[in-house]
Coordinates of C-alpha atoms and ligand atoms in Angstrom, one line a residue:
X1 CA 156.9 -172.8 35.6
X2 CA 156.4 -173.6 32.0
X3 CA 157.4 -170.1 30.8
X4 CA 157.6 -171.0 27.1
X5 CA 154.0 -172.3 27.1
X6 CA 152.8 -169.1 29.0
X7 CA 154.6 -166.9 26.4
X8 CA 152.7 -168.6 23.6
X9 CA 149.4 -168.2 25.4
X10 CA 150.0 -164.6 26.3
X11 CA 151.1 -164.0 22.7
X12 CA 147.8 -165.3 21.2
X13 CA 145.9 -163.2 23.7
X14 CA 147.8 -160.2 22.6
X15 CA 146.3 -160.7 19.2
X16 CA 143.1 -159.2 20.6
X17 CA 144.7 -155.9 21.2
X18 CA 145.7 -153.5 18.5
X19 CA 149.4 -152.5 18.9
X20 CA 148.8 -148.8 19.4
X21 CA 151.3 -145.9 19.8
X22 CA 154.3 -144.7 17.8
X23 CA 158.0 -145.3 17.5
X24 CA 159.9 -142.4 19.3
X25 CA 160.6 -139.8 16.7
X26 CA 162.2 -137.0 18.6
X27 CA 165.6 -138.9 18.3
X28 CA 166.0 -139.2 14.5
X29 CA 167.9 -142.6 14.6
X30 CA 165.1 -144.3 16.6
X31 CA 162.7 -143.9 13.8
X32 CA 164.7 -146.3 11.7
X33 CA 163.4 -149.4 13.5
X34 CA 160.8 -151.8 12.3
X35 CA 157.8 -150.9 14.6
X36 CA 156.5 -154.6 14.4
X37 CA 159.5 -156.1 16.0
X38 CA 158.7 -158.0 19.3
X39 CA 160.9 -160.0 21.4
X40 CA 160.8 -161.5 25.0
X41 CA 163.5 -163.2 27.1
X42 CA 163.3 -164.5 30.6
X43 CA 166.4 -165.7 32.5
X44 CA 165.9 -167.4 35.9
X45 CA 168.4 -167.0 38.8
X46 CA 169.1 -170.7 38.1
X47 CA 170.3 -169.7 34.7
X48 CA 167.4 -171.2 32.7
X49 CA 166.4 -169.4 29.5
X50 CA 163.0 -168.8 27.9
X51 CA 162.3 -166.6 24.9
X52 CA 159.8 -165.7 22.3
X53 CA 160.1 -163.7 19.0
X54 CA 163.0 -161.3 18.3
X55 CA 164.8 -162.0 21.5
X56 CA 168.4 -161.9 20.0
X57 CA 168.1 -158.7 18.0
X58 CA 169.9 -155.6 19.3
X59 CA 168.0 -152.4 20.1
X60 CA 168.8 -149.2 21.8
X61 CA 168.1 -149.6 25.6
X62 CA 167.9 -145.9 26.2
X63 CA 166.7 -145.0 29.8
X64 CA 167.0 -148.6 31.0
X65 CA 170.7 -147.9 31.1
X66 CA 170.1 -145.3 33.9
X67 CA 169.7 -148.1 36.3
X68 CA 173.2 -149.3 35.5
X69 CA 174.9 -146.0 35.9
X70 CA 172.9 -145.5 39.1
X71 CA 174.2 -148.8 40.3
X72 CA 177.8 -147.9 39.7
X73 CA 177.4 -144.5 41.3
X74 CA 175.6 -146.0 44.4
X75 CA 178.6 -148.5 44.7
X76 CA 181.0 -145.4 44.7
X77 CA 179.2 -142.7 46.7
X78 CA 177.0 -144.8 49.1
X79 CA 174.2 -143.0 50.9
X80 CA 175.8 -139.7 50.1
X81 CA 174.3 -140.1 46.7
X82 CA 170.9 -138.9 48.1
X83 CA 172.1 -135.4 48.8
X84 CA 172.1 -134.7 45.0
X85 CA 169.1 -136.6 43.9
X86 CA 165.8 -137.8 45.5
X87 CA 164.0 -141.1 45.7
X88 CA 160.5 -139.9 45.1
X89 CA 158.3 -140.7 42.1
X90 CA 158.0 -137.7 39.9
X91 CA 154.5 -138.1 38.5
X92 CA 155.8 -136.1 35.4
X93 CA 157.2 -137.1 32.1
X94 CA 160.8 -138.3 31.9
X95 CA 162.2 -135.0 30.4
X96 CA 160.0 -132.6 32.3
X97 CA 161.6 -129.3 33.6
X98 CA 158.7 -128.2 35.7
X99 CA 159.5 -129.7 39.1
X100 CA 163.2 -129.0 38.9
X101 CA 162.9 -125.2 39.5
X102 CA 160.6 -125.8 42.5
X103 CA 163.0 -128.5 43.9
X104 CA 166.0 -126.1 43.5
X105 CA 167.9 -128.2 41.0
X106 CA 167.5 -131.5 43.0
X107 CA 165.9 -134.1 40.6
X108 CA 163.0 -136.2 42.2
X109 CA 164.7 -139.4 41.4
X110 CA 167.6 -141.0 39.4
X111 CA 165.5 -142.5 36.7
X112 CA 164.1 -139.3 35.2
X113 CA 166.5 -137.5 32.8
X114 CA 167.5 -134.8 35.1
X115 CA 168.3 -137.5 37.9
X116 CA 170.4 -139.5 35.4
X117 CA 172.3 -136.4 34.3
X118 CA 173.3 -135.8 37.9
X119 CA 174.4 -139.5 38.2
X120 CA 176.5 -138.9 35.1
X121 CA 178.0 -135.8 36.7
X122 CA 178.8 -137.8 39.8
X123 CA 180.4 -140.6 37.7
X124 CA 182.6 -138.1 35.8
X125 CA 183.9 -136.7 39.1
X126 CA 185.0 -140.1 40.3
X127 CA 186.2 -142.0 37.2
X128 CA 189.3 -141.3 35.2
X129 CA 187.7 -142.6 31.9
X130 CA 184.0 -142.5 32.5
X131 CA 182.7 -144.0 29.2
X132 CA 185.2 -146.8 29.3
X133 CA 184.9 -147.6 33.0
X134 CA 181.1 -147.6 32.8
X135 CA 181.0 -150.0 29.9
X136 CA 183.6 -152.3 31.5
X137 CA 181.4 -152.4 34.6
X138 CA 178.2 -153.3 32.5
X139 CA 180.0 -156.0 30.7
X140 CA 181.1 -157.4 34.0
X141 CA 177.6 -157.3 35.5
X142 CA 176.2 -159.0 32.4
X143 CA 179.0 -161.4 31.7
X144 CA 178.7 -160.3 28.0
X145 CA 182.1 -158.7 26.7
X146 CA 180.5 -157.4 23.5
X147 CA 177.9 -154.9 25.0
X148 CA 178.7 -151.4 23.7
X149 CA 177.7 -147.9 23.0
X150 CA 176.2 -146.9 19.6
X151 CA 177.8 -143.7 18.3
X152 CA 175.2 -143.3 15.6
X153 CA 172.4 -143.1 18.2
X154 CA 174.5 -141.0 20.6
X155 CA 175.3 -138.5 17.9
X156 CA 171.7 -138.5 16.6
X157 CA 170.4 -137.8 20.1
X158 CA 173.0 -135.0 20.6
X159 CA 171.9 -133.2 17.4
X160 CA 168.5 -132.8 19.0
X161 CA 169.2 -132.8 22.8
X162 CA 167.6 -129.4 23.6
X163 CA 165.5 -130.6 26.5
X164 CA 168.4 -132.3 28.2
X165 CA 170.5 -129.3 27.6
X166 CA 168.0 -127.2 29.3
X167 CA 167.7 -129.6 32.3
X168 CA 171.4 -129.6 32.9
X169 CA 171.6 -125.9 32.5
X170 CA 168.9 -125.3 35.1
X171 CA 170.6 -127.8 37.5
X172 CA 174.1 -126.1 36.9
X173 CA 172.5 -122.7 37.8
X174 CA 171.4 -124.3 41.2
X175 CA 174.9 -125.7 41.8
X176 CA 174.0 -129.4 41.4
X177 CA 176.4 -130.0 38.4
X178 CA 180.0 -129.9 39.1
X179 CA 181.6 -130.8 35.7
X180 CA 181.5 -129.3 32.2
X181 CA 178.0 -129.4 30.8
X182 CA 178.9 -130.7 27.5
X183 CA 181.0 -133.5 28.9
X184 CA 178.2 -134.6 31.1
X185 CA 175.8 -134.5 28.1
X186 CA 178.1 -136.5 26.0
X187 CA 178.4 -139.1 28.6
X188 CA 174.6 -139.2 29.1
X189 CA 173.8 -139.5 25.4
X190 CA 176.3 -142.4 25.2
X191 CA 174.8 -144.1 28.2
X192 CA 171.4 -144.0 26.5
X193 CA 172.9 -145.3 23.3
X194 CA 173.8 -148.7 24.6
X195 CA 172.5 -151.6 22.6
X196 CA 171.5 -155.0 23.9
X197 CA 169.3 -157.9 22.8
X198 CA 166.4 -159.1 25.0
X199 CA 168.6 -161.9 26.1
X200 CA 171.4 -159.6 27.0
X201 CA 169.1 -157.3 28.9
X202 CA 167.5 -159.8 31.0
X203 CA 170.9 -161.4 31.9
X204 CA 172.3 -158.0 32.7
X205 CA 169.6 -157.2 35.3
X206 CA 169.7 -160.7 36.9
X207 CA 171.8 -159.4 39.9
X208 CA 168.8 -157.3 41.0
X209 CA 166.7 -160.4 41.1
X210 CA 169.5 -162.0 43.2
X211 CA 169.9 -159.6 46.0
X212 CA 172.8 -157.8 44.3
X213 CA 174.9 -160.9 43.5
X214 CA 175.6 -161.9 39.8
X215 CA 174.3 -165.5 39.7
X216 CA 176.8 -166.5 37.0
X217 CA 180.0 -165.1 38.4
X218 CA 178.9 -164.9 42.1
X219 CA 180.3 -161.6 42.2
X220 CA 178.7 -159.0 44.5
X221 CA 177.6 -156.1 42.4
X222 CA 175.7 -154.3 45.2
X223 CA 175.0 -155.1 48.9
X224 CA 171.7 -156.7 49.6
X225 CA 170.3 -153.6 51.1
X226 CA 171.4 -151.4 48.2
X227 CA 170.1 -154.0 45.6
X228 CA 166.7 -153.8 47.4
X229 CA 166.7 -150.1 47.3
X230 CA 167.4 -150.0 43.6
X231 CA 164.4 -152.2 43.1
X232 CA 162.2 -149.9 45.3
X233 CA 163.3 -147.0 43.0
X234 CA 162.4 -149.0 39.8
X235 CA 159.1 -149.9 41.3
X236 CA 158.1 -146.3 42.0
X237 CA 159.9 -144.4 39.4
X238 CA 160.8 -146.8 36.5
X239 CA 157.9 -145.7 34.2
X240 CA 157.7 -142.0 35.2
X241 CA 154.1 -140.8 35.3
X242 CA 153.0 -144.4 34.4
X243 CA 154.8 -146.0 37.3
X244 CA 151.6 -146.5 39.4
X245 CA 149.8 -148.0 36.4
X246 CA 152.6 -150.4 35.8
X247 CA 152.7 -151.5 39.4
X248 CA 149.1 -151.9 39.4
X249 CA 148.9 -154.0 36.2
X250 CA 152.3 -155.9 36.3
X251 CA 153.3 -155.7 39.9
X252 CA 157.1 -156.0 39.3
X253 CA 160.0 -153.5 39.7
X254 CA 161.1 -152.5 36.2
X255 CA 162.5 -150.0 33.8
X256 CA 161.4 -148.7 30.4
X257 CA 163.3 -146.9 27.6
X258 CA 162.2 -145.0 24.5
X259 CA 163.9 -147.7 22.3
X260 CA 160.7 -149.7 23.3
X261 CA 162.5 -152.0 25.8
X262 CA 161.3 -152.9 29.2
X263 CA 163.1 -155.0 31.8
X264 CA 161.3 -156.2 35.0
X265 CA 162.6 -158.4 37.8
X266 CA 161.0 -160.8 40.2
X267 CA 163.2 -161.0 43.2
X268 CA 164.5 -164.5 43.9
X269 CA 163.0 -165.8 40.6
X270 CA 163.8 -164.1 37.3
X271 CA 164.5 -161.1 35.2
X272 CA 162.4 -160.6 32.1
X273 CA 163.1 -158.3 29.0
X274 CA 160.6 -157.2 26.5
X275 CA 161.0 -155.2 23.3
X276 CA 158.3 -153.6 21.2
X277 CA 159.2 -150.2 19.7
X278 CA 155.8 -148.6 19.6
X279 CA 155.4 -146.2 22.6
X280 CA 152.3 -145.0 24.4
X281 CA 151.8 -141.4 25.3
X282 CA 154.0 -141.8 28.4
X283 CA 156.9 -143.0 26.3
X284 CA 156.8 -146.6 27.4
X285 CA 156.3 -149.6 25.2
X286 CA 152.6 -150.1 24.6
X287 CA 152.8 -153.9 23.7
X288 CA 155.7 -154.5 26.1
X289 CA 153.4 -153.4 29.1
X290 CA 150.5 -155.3 27.8
X291 CA 152.5 -158.5 27.5
X292 CA 153.9 -158.1 31.1
X293 CA 150.5 -157.5 32.4
X294 CA 149.1 -160.6 30.8
X295 CA 152.2 -162.5 31.8
X296 CA 152.0 -161.8 35.5
X297 CA 148.2 -162.4 35.3
X298 CA 148.9 -165.8 33.7
X299 CA 151.6 -166.9 36.0
X300 CA 149.5 -165.4 39.1
X301 CA 152.8 -164.2 40.7
X302 CA 154.0 -160.7 41.2
X303 CA 155.9 -159.3 44.2
X304 CA 152.6 -158.5 45.8
Ligands
LIG1 N1 167.9 -140.7 25.8 C1 166.5 -140.5 26.0 C2 166.3 -139.0 26.5 O1 167.1 -138.4 27.1 C3 166.0 -141.3 27.1 C4 164.5 -141.3 27.4 C5 163.9 -142.5 27.7 O2 164.4 -143.6 27.3 N2 162.8 -142.4 28.5 O3 165.3 -138.3 26.1

């Protein structure tokens, strides 16, 4: 497939659409990004690289990192994980409190904030140095030793993290958080602060396009069955209350973050990362989704 040619074509089609939406403003540091940035990087499982625009500029991957903490927790806990967090799409915004009370403190899935907080709690229980061990794991999965947290962004989010504090307190009241609330929140804010370029992001997620095996190192990150299940969760929950629309228009499992990044994978083919900071009302990258919609329309291949 001539991906570079397709990228150029899709980009010229994009000129017909106004880049709507706004950069996330509820985390002060995220406002400091140039809203017109736009990058794409696709890595095939045969290690071929294709890119467009600002593909080697770092950005805050935010909630995309939830898939990586979930991967580590799933390796450690296996199927026991699902006693603490569900696998159902939420149909609500990423930081919603409403369902959590009805569901007695069990989050609908691990990709909404409440679910990711439970995953952080589980990792803290199992790991001696959670922050260090998580970033070491992510470096191994990606094959990129320089990937790191951004303390500026973590601190910025901590200074306004009222909703996440409310979510974790509610879950603690139901007995679904075992560790100290501040420790879990600190770990969660650091998780969300991880920075990557589109190239690094697409490379990091390639194991999920390759049935759990990192195609570079040949290391088994997850079993085939667990890898398929993570993809199923991304398909149904990766875009919160826009997951149906993303599935309908793009047709790939993926995950978004409020930094404007999106990663999507096509099993047995590729992993693609897109970055455009302006978000739609659901908190997902407006132009990123539009690009992927036009891309899978142009290639005429999706998982369906
Ligand atoms: N760190 C962000 C938050 O907790 C992550 C949200 C997101 O990327 N959707 O609000």
